[in-house]
Amino acid sequence: MNILLIGSGGREHALAWALARSPRTETLYVAPGNAGIAAEATCIALDVSDHSAVITFCRDHDIELVVVGPEAPLVDGLADSLKTAGIKVFGPSAAAARLEGSKGFTKDLCARAGIPTAAYGRFADAASARAHVEANGAPIVVKADGLAAGKGVVVAMTRDEAFEAIDACFEGEFGAAGAEVVVEAFLQGEEASLFVICDGRTGLALATAQDHKRVGDGDTGPNTGGMGAYSPAPVMTDELTRQAMDEIIRPTIDTLAADGTPFVGVLYAGLMITDKGPELIEYNVRFGDPECQVLMMRLESDLVDLLEAACDGHLDEAKAVWRDEVALTVVLAARGYPGTYEKGTEIRGLADLEDDPLLKVFHAGTRSQEDRILANGGRVLNVTALGSSVAEAQARAYAAVGRIDWPEGFCRTDIGWRALKR
Ligand code: AMP
Ligand code: GLY
C-alpha cells in the first residue's frame, strides 16, 4: 500500500525506516521529511495545516494509510478531516488529542476515572493559583494548560519560584496555552515512559523507554526536547507495566470511549514510579522523540500491520515482538541548543556509518545540498545503537559519535547513566 507520514524529525525518520522495511509498503511519502528520510522515502512539500490539500494529495497518490508524527496537526484536527474524507489515519481525533493539548482536561479525566496522579487545581487567574500555592507550600509544580513546546512546566522548589511561574503564564509567556494554569503536588520517584497503541477499545503495550530531558551531563541545565534515550527502561518491571496498564491506560481508554471520543493512535504515558507504584505525570498523543528511535530499533514486528490493526479496531488480535537487546540513542545538537544556534553547518563522515546492522543514524534537523549534509535545526542527529547491555549499546553509539565530523555540534556524554547505575 502507499503510505503518507507527516513530520520531519528524528521520530519520523525512525518511523519512516520501520515503515519502509515492511513488505506491505509500496510507496512511502513523507511530508516534509529531511535529508535522512529522503534515503528511505519520497519527501514532499505539503502544508499540513491545509487539510483539503492533504486530502487531495492522498486521493491523487492512492494513499491507504496516513501516519501523523507530531502532536500539533492532531490537536488541530487533521485526523478528523482525513477520517471524514474516508482516509485511514493513525492518530487521534482533536477531541482525544486534548489528552496532550490540555493538562487540565487530562487531570479532570484522571479524577473521574480514579487514575493515580498528583493532586491538583485548575486556575484561570493568578490570584487563585497563588492562593493554592500559599495553602499547599513548596515543592510544587506549575503547568501552563496548553501546548508550550515542552517549556510550560516549572518544578518550583520554593513558593517564590511558583509565584514567578504563575505570573509568567498569566502575563502571556506561553500565549493562549498559559491562559489557564494547573498547579499540582510534587511527585517523588524515577520517571519512565510507557508507549501504548490504541484502537479505541484495546491498548497494546509497546516497549518502555527513558529519556534525558536536560541539556547537560548529570541531568543539569535547561530542559530540551530530549538529549538521548534508551529502551527498555530498567525501572519498569513487567509487574509495574501491568499495573500501569490496569490502573492508568485501561481506565483512560475506557473513559474516552464512553465519552464518545475513542482514542486511536499512540498513548505516551509519562510516569513517575513512586513508592505507591506508577502515577501519571502527563500524556502525549504521539511517539516520544527520541524515544521512538530506540523503540523502532528494537521492533521486530511489522509496523504497518500494527498501525493498521489500530486503525481497523483489531488490536486485540495483534502482538508486538521486540528484540531482546537494549537500544540507546545519543542526540547530536547544534551548539547553543536549546537557546540560539547556527544552521547550515556541514556534517561529514555519515556515509562510513551505514554498514553496521547494530547502528543507525537517524536524522532530526538536516537538509541536503547537492551531496552535502547540512544541519538544519537544534537537535540534528540521533546516533542509535543496539547492544546486549546498556553499556554495550552506549559504547557502540559513542564510538559512532566519535567518527562524525561536525565541529559545530555537541552531545551529552552520559546517556544511559541511570540504567548503568542500577
Ligand atoms: P511534563 O511536560 O508534564 O512531562 O513535565 C515535564 C517534567 O517536569 C517531567 O518530565 C517531570 O520531570 C517534571 N514534573 C512534571 N510534573 C511533576 C510532578 N507532579 N512532580 C514532579 N515532577 C514533575
Ligand atoms: N522526549 C520527550 C518528548 O517527546 O516529549
CSV table of C-alpha atoms and ligand atoms in Angstrom, one decimal:
chain,number,residue,atom,x,y,z
A,1,MET,CA,0.0,0.0,0.0
A,2,ASN,CA,1.0,3.6,-0.3
A,3,ILE,CA,1.6,5.4,2.9
A,4,LEU,CA,1.9,9.1,3.9
A,5,LEU,CA,3.8,10.0,7.0
A,6,ILE,CA,3.6,13.6,8.4
A,7,GLY,CA,6.6,15.1,10.1
A,8,SER,CA,10.3,16.0,9.8
A,9,GLY,CA,12.2,15.0,12.9
A,10,GLY,CA,14.2,12.0,14.2
A,11,ARG,CA,11.0,10.4,15.3
A,12,GLU,CA,9.7,10.5,11.7
A,13,HIS,CA,13.0,9.2,10.4
A,14,ALA,CA,12.7,6.2,12.7
A,15,LEU,CA,9.0,5.7,11.7
A,16,ALA,CA,9.9,6.0,8.0
A,17,TRP,CA,12.7,3.5,8.4
A,18,ALA,CA,10.4,1.0,10.1
A,19,LEU,CA,7.5,1.5,7.6
A,20,ALA,CA,9.8,1.3,4.6
A,21,ARG,CA,11.1,-2.2,5.6
A,22,SER,CA,7.6,-3.6,5.7
A,23,PRO,CA,6.9,-5.8,2.6
A,24,ARG,CA,3.5,-4.3,2.5
A,25,THR,CA,4.7,-0.7,1.8
A,26,GLU,CA,4.8,0.2,-1.9
A,27,THR,CA,5.5,3.9,-1.9
A,28,LEU,CA,6.2,5.8,1.3
A,29,TYR,CA,5.7,9.6,1.1
A,30,VAL,CA,6.9,11.9,4.0
A,31,ALA,CA,5.8,15.5,4.3
A,32,PRO,CA,8.1,17.3,4.6
A,33,GLY,CA,10.8,14.9,5.8
A,34,ASN,CA,14.6,15.6,6.0
A,35,ALA,CA,17.9,14.6,4.4
A,36,GLY,CA,18.0,11.2,6.2
A,37,ILE,CA,14.3,10.4,5.5
A,38,ALA,CA,15.0,11.1,1.8
A,39,ALA,CA,17.1,7.9,1.8
A,40,GLU,CA,14.1,5.8,2.9
A,41,ALA,CA,11.1,7.6,1.3
A,42,THR,CA,9.9,10.2,-1.2
A,43,CYS,CA,9.9,13.6,0.6
A,44,ILE,CA,7.2,16.0,-0.5
A,45,ALA,CA,6.3,19.6,0.4
A,46,LEU,CA,2.7,19.7,1.8
A,47,ASP,CA,1.1,22.4,4.1
A,48,VAL,CA,-0.4,20.1,6.7
A,49,SER,CA,-2.5,22.9,8.2
A,50,ASP,CA,-4.3,22.9,4.8
A,51,HIS,CA,-6.4,19.8,5.4
A,52,SER,CA,-8.0,19.8,2.0
A,53,ALA,CA,-4.5,19.9,0.4
A,54,VAL,CA,-3.6,16.8,2.4
A,55,ILE,CA,-6.8,15.0,1.3
A,56,THR,CA,-6.2,15.9,-2.3
A,57,PHE,CA,-2.7,14.6,-2.1
A,58,CYS,CA,-4.0,11.3,-0.6
A,59,ARG,CA,-6.5,10.9,-3.4
A,60,ASP,CA,-4.1,11.7,-6.1
A,61,HIS,CA,-1.5,9.2,-4.8
A,62,ASP,CA,-3.8,6.3,-3.7
A,63,ILE,CA,-2.7,6.7,-0.1
A,64,GLU,CA,-4.2,3.9,2.1
A,65,LEU,CA,-2.7,4.9,5.4
A,66,VAL,CA,-1.7,8.3,6.9
A,67,VAL,CA,0.6,8.3,10.0
A,68,VAL,CA,0.8,11.6,11.9
A,69,GLY,CA,4.1,12.0,13.8
A,70,PRO,CA,3.8,15.3,15.8
A,71,GLU,CA,1.1,16.5,18.1
A,72,ALA,CA,0.2,19.9,16.6
A,73,PRO,CA,-1.6,18.6,13.5
A,74,LEU,CA,-3.5,16.1,15.7
A,75,VAL,CA,-4.6,18.8,18.2
A,76,ASP,CA,-5.6,20.8,15.0
A,77,GLY,CA,-8.0,18.1,13.9
A,78,LEU,CA,-6.1,16.6,10.9
A,79,ALA,CA,-7.1,13.1,11.8
A,80,ASP,CA,-10.8,14.1,11.9
A,81,SER,CA,-10.6,15.7,8.5
A,82,LEU,CA,-8.9,12.7,6.9
A,83,LYS,CA,-11.3,10.3,8.6
A,84,THR,CA,-14.3,12.3,7.3
A,85,ALA,CA,-12.8,12.1,3.8
A,86,GLY,CA,-12.7,8.3,4.2
A,87,ILE,CA,-8.9,8.1,4.5
A,88,LYS,CA,-7.4,5.7,7.1
A,89,VAL,CA,-5.3,7.6,9.7
A,90,PHE,CA,-3.2,6.5,12.6
A,91,GLY,CA,-3.5,9.3,15.2
A,92,PRO,CA,-6.3,10.6,17.5
A,93,SER,CA,-9.1,13.0,16.8
A,94,ALA,CA,-8.8,16.5,18.1
A,95,ALA,CA,-11.2,15.6,20.9
A,96,ALA,CA,-9.0,12.7,22.1
A,97,ALA,CA,-5.8,14.7,21.5
A,98,ARG,CA,-6.9,17.0,24.3
A,99,LEU,CA,-5.0,14.5,26.5
A,100,GLU,CA,-1.9,16.3,25.3
A,101,GLY,CA,-3.5,19.6,24.3
A,102,SER,CA,-4.9,20.4,27.8
A,103,LYS,CA,-3.3,19.3,31.0
A,104,GLY,CA,-6.5,20.4,32.9
A,105,PHE,CA,-8.6,18.1,30.7
A,106,THR,CA,-6.3,15.2,31.5
A,107,LYS,CA,-6.3,15.9,35.2
A,108,ASP,CA,-10.1,16.0,35.2
A,109,LEU,CA,-10.3,12.7,33.3
A,110,CYS,CA,-7.9,11.1,35.9
A,111,ALA,CA,-10.1,12.4,38.7
A,112,ARG,CA,-13.2,11.0,37.1
A,113,ALA,CA,-11.6,7.6,36.3
A,114,GLY,CA,-9.7,7.2,39.6
A,115,ILE,CA,-6.3,7.2,37.9
A,116,PRO,CA,-3.3,7.7,40.2
A,117,THR,CA,-1.8,11.2,39.6
A,118,ALA,CA,-0.6,14.2,41.6
A,119,ALA,CA,-3.3,16.2,43.4
A,120,TYR,CA,-4.1,19.4,41.5
A,121,GLY,CA,-6.1,22.5,41.0
A,122,ARG,CA,-7.0,24.3,37.7
A,123,PHE,CA,-6.9,28.1,37.8
A,124,ALA,CA,-7.9,30.9,35.3
A,125,ASP,CA,-6.3,33.8,37.2
A,126,ALA,CA,-3.1,34.4,39.1
A,127,ALA,CA,-4.6,35.3,42.5
A,128,SER,CA,-6.4,32.0,42.9
A,129,ALA,CA,-3.4,30.0,41.7
A,130,ARG,CA,-1.1,31.9,44.2
A,131,ALA,CA,-3.6,31.2,47.0
A,132,HIS,CA,-3.4,27.5,46.2
A,133,VAL,CA,0.4,27.6,46.4
A,134,GLU,CA,0.1,29.6,49.7
A,135,ALA,CA,-2.1,26.8,51.1
A,136,ASN,CA,0.0,23.9,49.9
A,137,GLY,CA,3.6,25.1,50.1
A,138,ALA,CA,6.6,24.0,48.0
A,139,PRO,CA,7.9,22.0,46.3
A,140,ILE,CA,5.0,22.3,43.9
A,141,VAL,CA,4.6,22.1,40.1
A,142,VAL,CA,3.1,24.9,37.9
A,143,LYS,CA,2.0,24.0,34.4
A,144,ALA,CA,0.6,26.0,31.5
A,145,ASP,CA,-2.5,24.2,30.4
A,146,GLY,CA,-1.9,24.1,26.7
A,147,LEU,CA,0.9,23.1,24.2
A,148,ALA,CA,4.1,25.0,25.1
A,149,ALA,CA,6.7,23.0,23.3
A,150,GLY,CA,7.8,21.3,26.5
A,151,LYS,CA,8.6,24.6,28.2
A,152,GLY,CA,5.4,25.1,30.1
A,153,VAL,CA,6.3,23.2,33.3
A,154,VAL,CA,8.1,24.6,36.3
A,155,VAL,CA,9.0,22.3,39.2
A,156,ALA,CA,9.2,25.0,41.9
A,157,MET,CA,11.3,24.2,44.9
A,158,THR,CA,10.2,27.4,46.7
A,159,ARG,CA,6.9,29.4,46.8
A,160,ASP,CA,8.5,32.4,45.2
A,161,GLU,CA,9.5,30.2,42.2
A,162,ALA,CA,6.0,29.0,41.9
A,163,PHE,CA,4.6,32.6,42.1
A,164,GLU,CA,7.0,33.6,39.3
A,165,ALA,CA,5.9,30.7,37.1
A,166,ILE,CA,2.2,31.6,37.7
A,167,ASP,CA,2.8,35.2,36.9
A,168,ALA,CA,4.8,34.3,33.7
A,169,CYS,CA,1.8,32.2,32.5
A,170,PHE,CA,-0.8,34.8,33.1
A,171,GLU,CA,1.4,37.6,31.7
A,172,GLY,CA,1.4,35.7,28.4
A,173,GLU,CA,4.7,33.9,28.2
A,174,PHE,CA,3.1,30.9,26.5
A,175,GLY,CA,0.3,32.9,24.7
A,176,ALA,CA,-3.1,31.2,24.8
A,177,ALA,CA,-1.5,28.0,26.2
A,178,GLY,CA,-1.0,29.8,29.5
A,179,ALA,CA,-4.5,31.3,29.8
A,180,GLU,CA,-5.2,28.5,32.3
A,181,VAL,CA,-2.8,27.0,34.8
A,182,VAL,CA,-2.6,23.7,36.5
A,183,VAL,CA,-0.9,23.6,39.9
A,184,GLU,CA,-0.1,20.1,41.2
A,185,ALA,CA,1.7,18.3,44.0
A,186,PHE,CA,5.3,17.3,43.6
A,187,LEU,CA,5.8,13.6,43.0
A,188,GLN,CA,9.0,11.9,44.1
A,189,GLY,CA,10.4,8.9,42.2
A,190,GLU,CA,12.1,7.8,39.0
A,191,GLU,CA,10.5,8.7,35.6
A,192,ALA,CA,9.8,6.3,32.8
A,193,SER,CA,7.7,6.4,29.6
A,194,LEU,CA,5.3,3.7,28.5
A,195,PHE,CA,4.1,3.6,24.9
A,196,VAL,CA,0.7,2.0,24.1
A,197,ILE,CA,-1.0,1.8,20.7
A,198,CYS,CA,-4.8,2.0,20.9
A,199,ASP,CA,-7.6,1.2,18.6
A,200,GLY,CA,-10.3,3.0,20.6
A,201,ARG,CA,-11.1,0.0,22.7
A,202,THR,CA,-7.9,-2.0,23.2
A,203,GLY,CA,-4.5,-0.9,24.3
A,204,LEU,CA,-1.4,-2.9,23.2
A,205,ALA,CA,1.6,-2.0,25.3
A,206,LEU,CA,4.7,-1.4,23.3
A,207,ALA,CA,8.1,-1.1,25.0
A,208,THR,CA,9.2,1.2,27.8
A,209,ALA,CA,11.9,3.9,27.5
A,210,GLN,CA,13.6,6.6,29.5
A,211,ASP,CA,14.9,9.9,28.1
A,212,HIS,CA,17.3,12.6,29.3
A,213,LYS,CA,15.5,15.9,29.1
A,214,ARG,CA,18.2,18.2,30.5
A,215,VAL,CA,20.8,19.6,28.1
A,216,GLY,CA,23.9,18.9,30.3
A,217,ASP,CA,25.7,15.9,31.7
A,218,GLY,CA,24.4,14.7,35.1
A,219,ASP,CA,20.9,15.9,34.1
A,220,THR,CA,21.8,19.6,34.6
A,221,GLY,CA,20.9,22.8,32.7
A,222,PRO,CA,17.7,23.7,30.9
A,223,ASN,CA,15.1,21.3,29.6
A,224,THR,CA,15.2,20.2,26.0
A,225,GLY,CA,13.1,18.0,23.7
A,226,GLY,CA,15.3,15.1,24.8
A,227,MET,CA,19.1,14.6,24.5
A,228,GLY,CA,19.1,10.8,24.4
A,229,ALA,CA,17.1,7.8,25.4
A,230,TYR,CA,17.2,4.0,25.9
A,231,SER,CA,14.8,1.1,25.8
A,232,PRO,CA,13.8,-0.8,27.8
A,233,ALA,CA,13.6,1.3,31.0
A,234,PRO,CA,15.0,-1.0,33.7
A,235,VAL,CA,12.8,0.7,36.4
A,236,MET,CA,9.7,-0.6,34.6
A,237,THR,CA,9.4,-4.2,35.6
A,238,ASP,CA,6.7,-6.4,33.9
A,239,GLU,CA,4.7,-6.1,37.1
A,240,LEU,CA,4.9,-2.2,37.0
A,241,THR,CA,3.9,-2.2,33.3
A,242,ARG,CA,0.9,-4.4,34.1
A,243,GLN,CA,0.0,-2.1,37.0
A,244,ALA,CA,0.2,1.0,34.7
A,245,MET,CA,-1.9,-0.7,32.0
A,246,ASP,CA,-4.6,-1.7,34.6
A,247,GLU,CA,-4.7,1.5,36.7
A,248,ILE,CA,-3.8,4.2,34.2
A,249,ILE,CA,-4.0,3.2,30.5
A,250,ARG,CA,-7.2,1.0,30.6
A,251,PRO,CA,-9.3,3.5,32.5
A,252,THR,CA,-8.2,6.2,30.1
A,253,ILE,CA,-9.2,4.3,27.0
A,254,ASP,CA,-12.5,3.2,28.6
A,255,THR,CA,-13.4,6.7,29.7
A,256,LEU,CA,-12.6,8.3,26.3
A,257,ALA,CA,-14.6,5.6,24.6
A,258,ALA,CA,-17.6,6.1,27.0
A,259,ASP,CA,-17.4,9.8,26.3
A,260,GLY,CA,-17.8,9.2,22.6
A,261,THR,CA,-14.2,10.3,21.8
A,262,PRO,CA,-12.3,7.0,21.4
A,263,PHE,CA,-8.6,7.1,21.3
A,264,VAL,CA,-6.9,5.8,18.1
A,265,GLY,CA,-3.1,6.3,18.0
A,266,VAL,CA,-0.2,6.1,20.4
A,267,LEU,CA,-0.7,7.0,24.0
A,268,TYR,CA,2.6,8.1,25.5
A,269,ALA,CA,2.3,8.0,29.3
A,270,GLY,CA,4.9,9.9,31.3
A,271,LEU,CA,5.0,8.0,34.6
A,272,MET,CA,6.6,8.7,38.0
A,273,ILE,CA,7.4,5.4,39.7
A,274,THR,CA,6.6,6.4,43.3
A,275,ASP,CA,6.7,4.2,46.4
A,276,LYS,CA,2.9,3.7,45.8
A,277,GLY,CA,3.5,2.5,42.2
A,278,PRO,CA,3.2,4.2,38.8
A,279,GLU,CA,1.5,7.6,38.8
A,280,LEU,CA,0.6,9.6,35.7
A,281,ILE,CA,2.7,12.8,35.1
A,282,GLU,CA,1.3,13.6,31.7
A,283,TYR,CA,0.0,12.1,28.5
A,284,ASN,CA,1.3,12.8,25.0
A,285,VAL,CA,-0.7,11.6,22.0
A,286,ARG,CA,2.3,10.6,19.8
A,287,PHE,CA,5.6,8.8,19.9
A,288,GLY,CA,8.3,10.4,22.0
A,289,ASP,CA,11.3,11.9,20.2
A,290,PRO,CA,13.9,10.5,20.7
A,291,GLU,CA,12.2,7.6,22.5
A,292,CYS,CA,10.6,6.4,19.2
A,293,GLN,CA,14.1,5.9,17.7
A,294,VAL,CA,15.0,3.3,20.3
A,295,LEU,CA,11.6,1.7,20.1
A,296,MET,CA,11.9,1.3,16.3
A,297,MET,CA,15.4,0.0,16.6
A,298,ARG,CA,14.0,-2.9,18.8
A,299,LEU,CA,10.8,-3.6,17.0
A,300,GLU,CA,10.7,-6.9,15.1
A,301,SER,CA,7.0,-6.9,14.2
A,302,ASP,CA,5.8,-5.2,11.0
A,303,LEU,CA,4.9,-1.6,11.9
A,304,VAL,CA,2.4,-1.3,9.1
A,305,ASP,CA,0.4,-4.3,10.4
A,306,LEU,CA,0.4,-2.8,13.9
A,307,LEU,CA,-0.7,0.7,12.9
A,308,GLU,CA,-3.3,-0.7,10.5
A,309,ALA,CA,-4.7,-3.0,13.3
A,310,ALA,CA,-5.1,0.1,15.4
A,311,CYS,CA,-7.0,1.9,12.7
A,312,ASP,CA,-9.2,-1.1,12.0
A,313,GLY,CA,-10.0,-1.9,15.6
A,314,HIS,CA,-8.2,-5.3,15.6
A,315,LEU,CA,-5.6,-4.7,18.2
A,316,ASP,CA,-7.0,-7.5,20.4
A,317,GLU,CA,-5.5,-9.9,17.8
A,318,ALA,CA,-2.2,-8.1,17.4
A,319,LYS,CA,1.1,-8.8,19.1
A,320,ALA,CA,4.3,-6.7,19.1
A,321,VAL,CA,7.6,-8.6,19.1
A,322,TRP,CA,10.8,-6.9,20.3
A,323,ARG,CA,14.5,-7.7,20.1
A,324,ASP,CA,15.9,-8.6,23.4
A,325,GLU,CA,18.8,-6.2,23.0
A,326,VAL,CA,19.0,-2.7,24.6
A,327,ALA,CA,18.7,0.2,22.2
A,328,LEU,CA,20.3,3.6,23.1
A,329,THR,CA,20.4,6.8,21.2
A,330,VAL,CA,22.6,9.9,21.6
A,331,VAL,CA,21.3,13.2,20.3
A,332,LEU,CA,23.8,15.4,18.5
A,333,ALA,CA,22.6,19.0,18.7
A,334,ALA,CA,23.8,22.3,17.3
A,335,ARG,CA,26.0,24.3,19.8
A,336,GLY,CA,23.8,26.7,21.7
A,337,TYR,CA,20.7,24.5,21.7
A,338,PRO,CA,18.1,24.8,23.4
A,339,GLY,CA,19.0,28.5,23.1
A,340,THR,CA,20.0,30.1,19.8
A,341,TYR,CA,22.2,28.1,17.4
A,342,GLU,CA,23.6,28.3,13.9
A,343,LYS,CA,22.1,26.5,10.9
A,344,GLY,CA,23.7,25.4,7.7
A,345,THR,CA,27.0,23.9,9.1
A,346,GLU,CA,28.3,20.9,7.3
A,347,ILE,CA,28.3,17.3,8.8
A,348,ARG,CA,30.8,14.8,7.4
A,349,GLY,CA,31.5,11.2,8.0
A,350,LEU,CA,28.0,9.8,8.0
A,351,ALA,CA,28.5,7.5,4.9
A,352,ASP,CA,31.1,5.5,6.8
A,353,LEU,CA,28.5,4.5,9.5
A,354,GLU,CA,26.0,2.9,7.1
A,355,ASP,CA,27.0,-0.7,7.1
A,356,ASP,CA,26.7,-1.8,10.8
A,357,PRO,CA,23.4,-3.6,11.3
A,358,LEU,CA,23.6,-2.7,15.0
A,359,LEU,CA,23.9,1.0,14.4
A,360,LYS,CA,21.6,3.6,12.7
A,361,VAL,CA,22.0,7.3,12.5
A,362,PHE,CA,18.5,8.9,12.3
A,363,HIS,CA,18.4,12.4,11.0
A,364,ALA,CA,16.4,15.0,13.0
A,365,GLY,CA,17.2,18.5,11.7
A,366,THR,CA,19.1,18.1,8.5
A,367,ARG,CA,18.8,19.1,4.8
A,368,SER,CA,20.9,18.1,1.8
A,369,GLN,CA,22.6,20.5,-0.6
A,370,GLU,CA,24.0,18.6,-3.6
A,371,ASP,CA,25.9,15.7,-1.9
A,372,ARG,CA,26.5,17.6,1.4
A,373,ILE,CA,24.5,17.1,4.6
A,374,LEU,CA,23.8,20.4,6.5
A,375,ALA,CA,22.5,21.0,10.0
A,376,ASN,CA,19.0,22.5,9.8
A,377,GLY,CA,17.7,22.5,13.4
A,378,GLY,CA,18.5,22.3,17.1
A,379,ARG,CA,18.5,18.6,17.5
A,380,VAL,CA,20.2,17.3,14.4
A,381,LEU,CA,21.2,13.6,14.5
A,382,ASN,CA,20.2,10.6,16.7
A,383,VAL,CA,23.1,8.1,16.8
A,384,THR,CA,21.3,4.9,17.8
A,385,ALA,CA,22.8,1.5,18.6
A,386,LEU,CA,21.8,-1.9,19.8
A,387,GLY,CA,23.8,-3.9,22.4
A,388,SER,CA,23.4,-6.9,24.6
A,389,SER,CA,23.6,-4.5,27.6
A,390,VAL,CA,23.2,-0.7,28.2
A,391,ALA,CA,27.0,-0.5,28.5
A,392,GLU,CA,27.5,-2.2,25.1
A,393,ALA,CA,24.8,-0.1,23.3
A,394,GLN,CA,26.3,3.0,24.9
A,395,ALA,CA,29.8,2.2,23.8
A,396,ARG,CA,28.7,1.4,20.2
A,397,ALA,CA,26.7,4.7,20.0
A,398,TYR,CA,29.5,6.9,21.3
A,399,ALA,CA,32.1,5.2,19.1
A,400,ALA,CA,30.0,6.2,16.1
A,401,VAL,CA,29.6,9.7,17.5
A,402,GLY,CA,33.4,9.9,17.6
A,403,ARG,CA,33.5,9.2,13.9
A,404,ILE,CA,31.1,12.0,12.9
A,405,ASP,CA,32.9,15.2,11.8
A,406,TRP,CA,30.8,18.1,12.9
A,407,PRO,CA,32.7,20.7,14.9
A,408,GLU,CA,29.6,22.8,15.4
A,409,GLY,CA,27.7,20.0,17.2
A,410,PHE,CA,27.7,18.7,20.7
A,411,CYS,CA,26.1,15.9,22.7
A,412,ARG,CA,25.8,14.7,26.3
A,413,THR,CA,28.5,12.1,27.2
A,414,ASP,CA,26.4,10.2,29.8
A,415,ILE,CA,23.3,8.9,28.1
A,416,GLY,CA,22.1,5.8,29.9
A,417,TRP,CA,23.8,6.7,33.3
A,418,ARG,CA,20.8,5.9,35.4
A,419,ALA,CA,20.4,2.5,33.8
A,420,LEU,CA,24.1,1.8,34.2
A,421,LYS,CA,24.0,2.7,37.9
A,422,ARG,CA,21.4,0.1,38.6
B,1,AMP,P1,5.5,17.3,31.7
B,1,AMP,O1,5.7,18.3,30.5
B,1,AMP,O2,4.2,17.4,32.3
B,1,AMP,O3,6.0,15.9,31.4
B,1,AMP,O4,6.6,17.8,32.8
B,1,AMP,C1,8.0,18.0,32.4
B,1,AMP,C2,8.8,17.4,33.5
B,1,AMP,O5,8.5,18.0,34.8
B,1,AMP,C3,8.5,15.9,33.8
B,1,AMP,O6,9.2,15.1,32.9
B,1,AMP,C4,8.9,15.8,35.2
B,1,AMP,O7,10.4,15.7,35.3
B,1,AMP,C5,8.6,17.1,35.8
B,1,AMP,N1,7.3,17.0,36.5
B,1,AMP,C6,6.0,17.3,36.0
B,1,AMP,N2,5.1,17.1,36.9
B,1,AMP,C7,5.7,16.7,38.0
B,1,AMP,C8,5.2,16.4,39.3
B,1,AMP,N3,3.9,16.4,39.7
B,1,AMP,N4,6.1,16.1,40.2
B,1,AMP,C9,7.4,16.0,40.0
B,1,AMP,N5,7.9,16.3,38.8
B,1,AMP,C10,7.1,16.7,37.8
B,2,GLY,N1,11.3,13.2,24.6
B,2,GLY,C1,10.1,13.8,25.1
B,2,GLY,C2,9.0,14.0,24.2
B,2,GLY,O1,9.0,13.5,23.1
B,2,GLY,O2,8.1,14.7,24.6
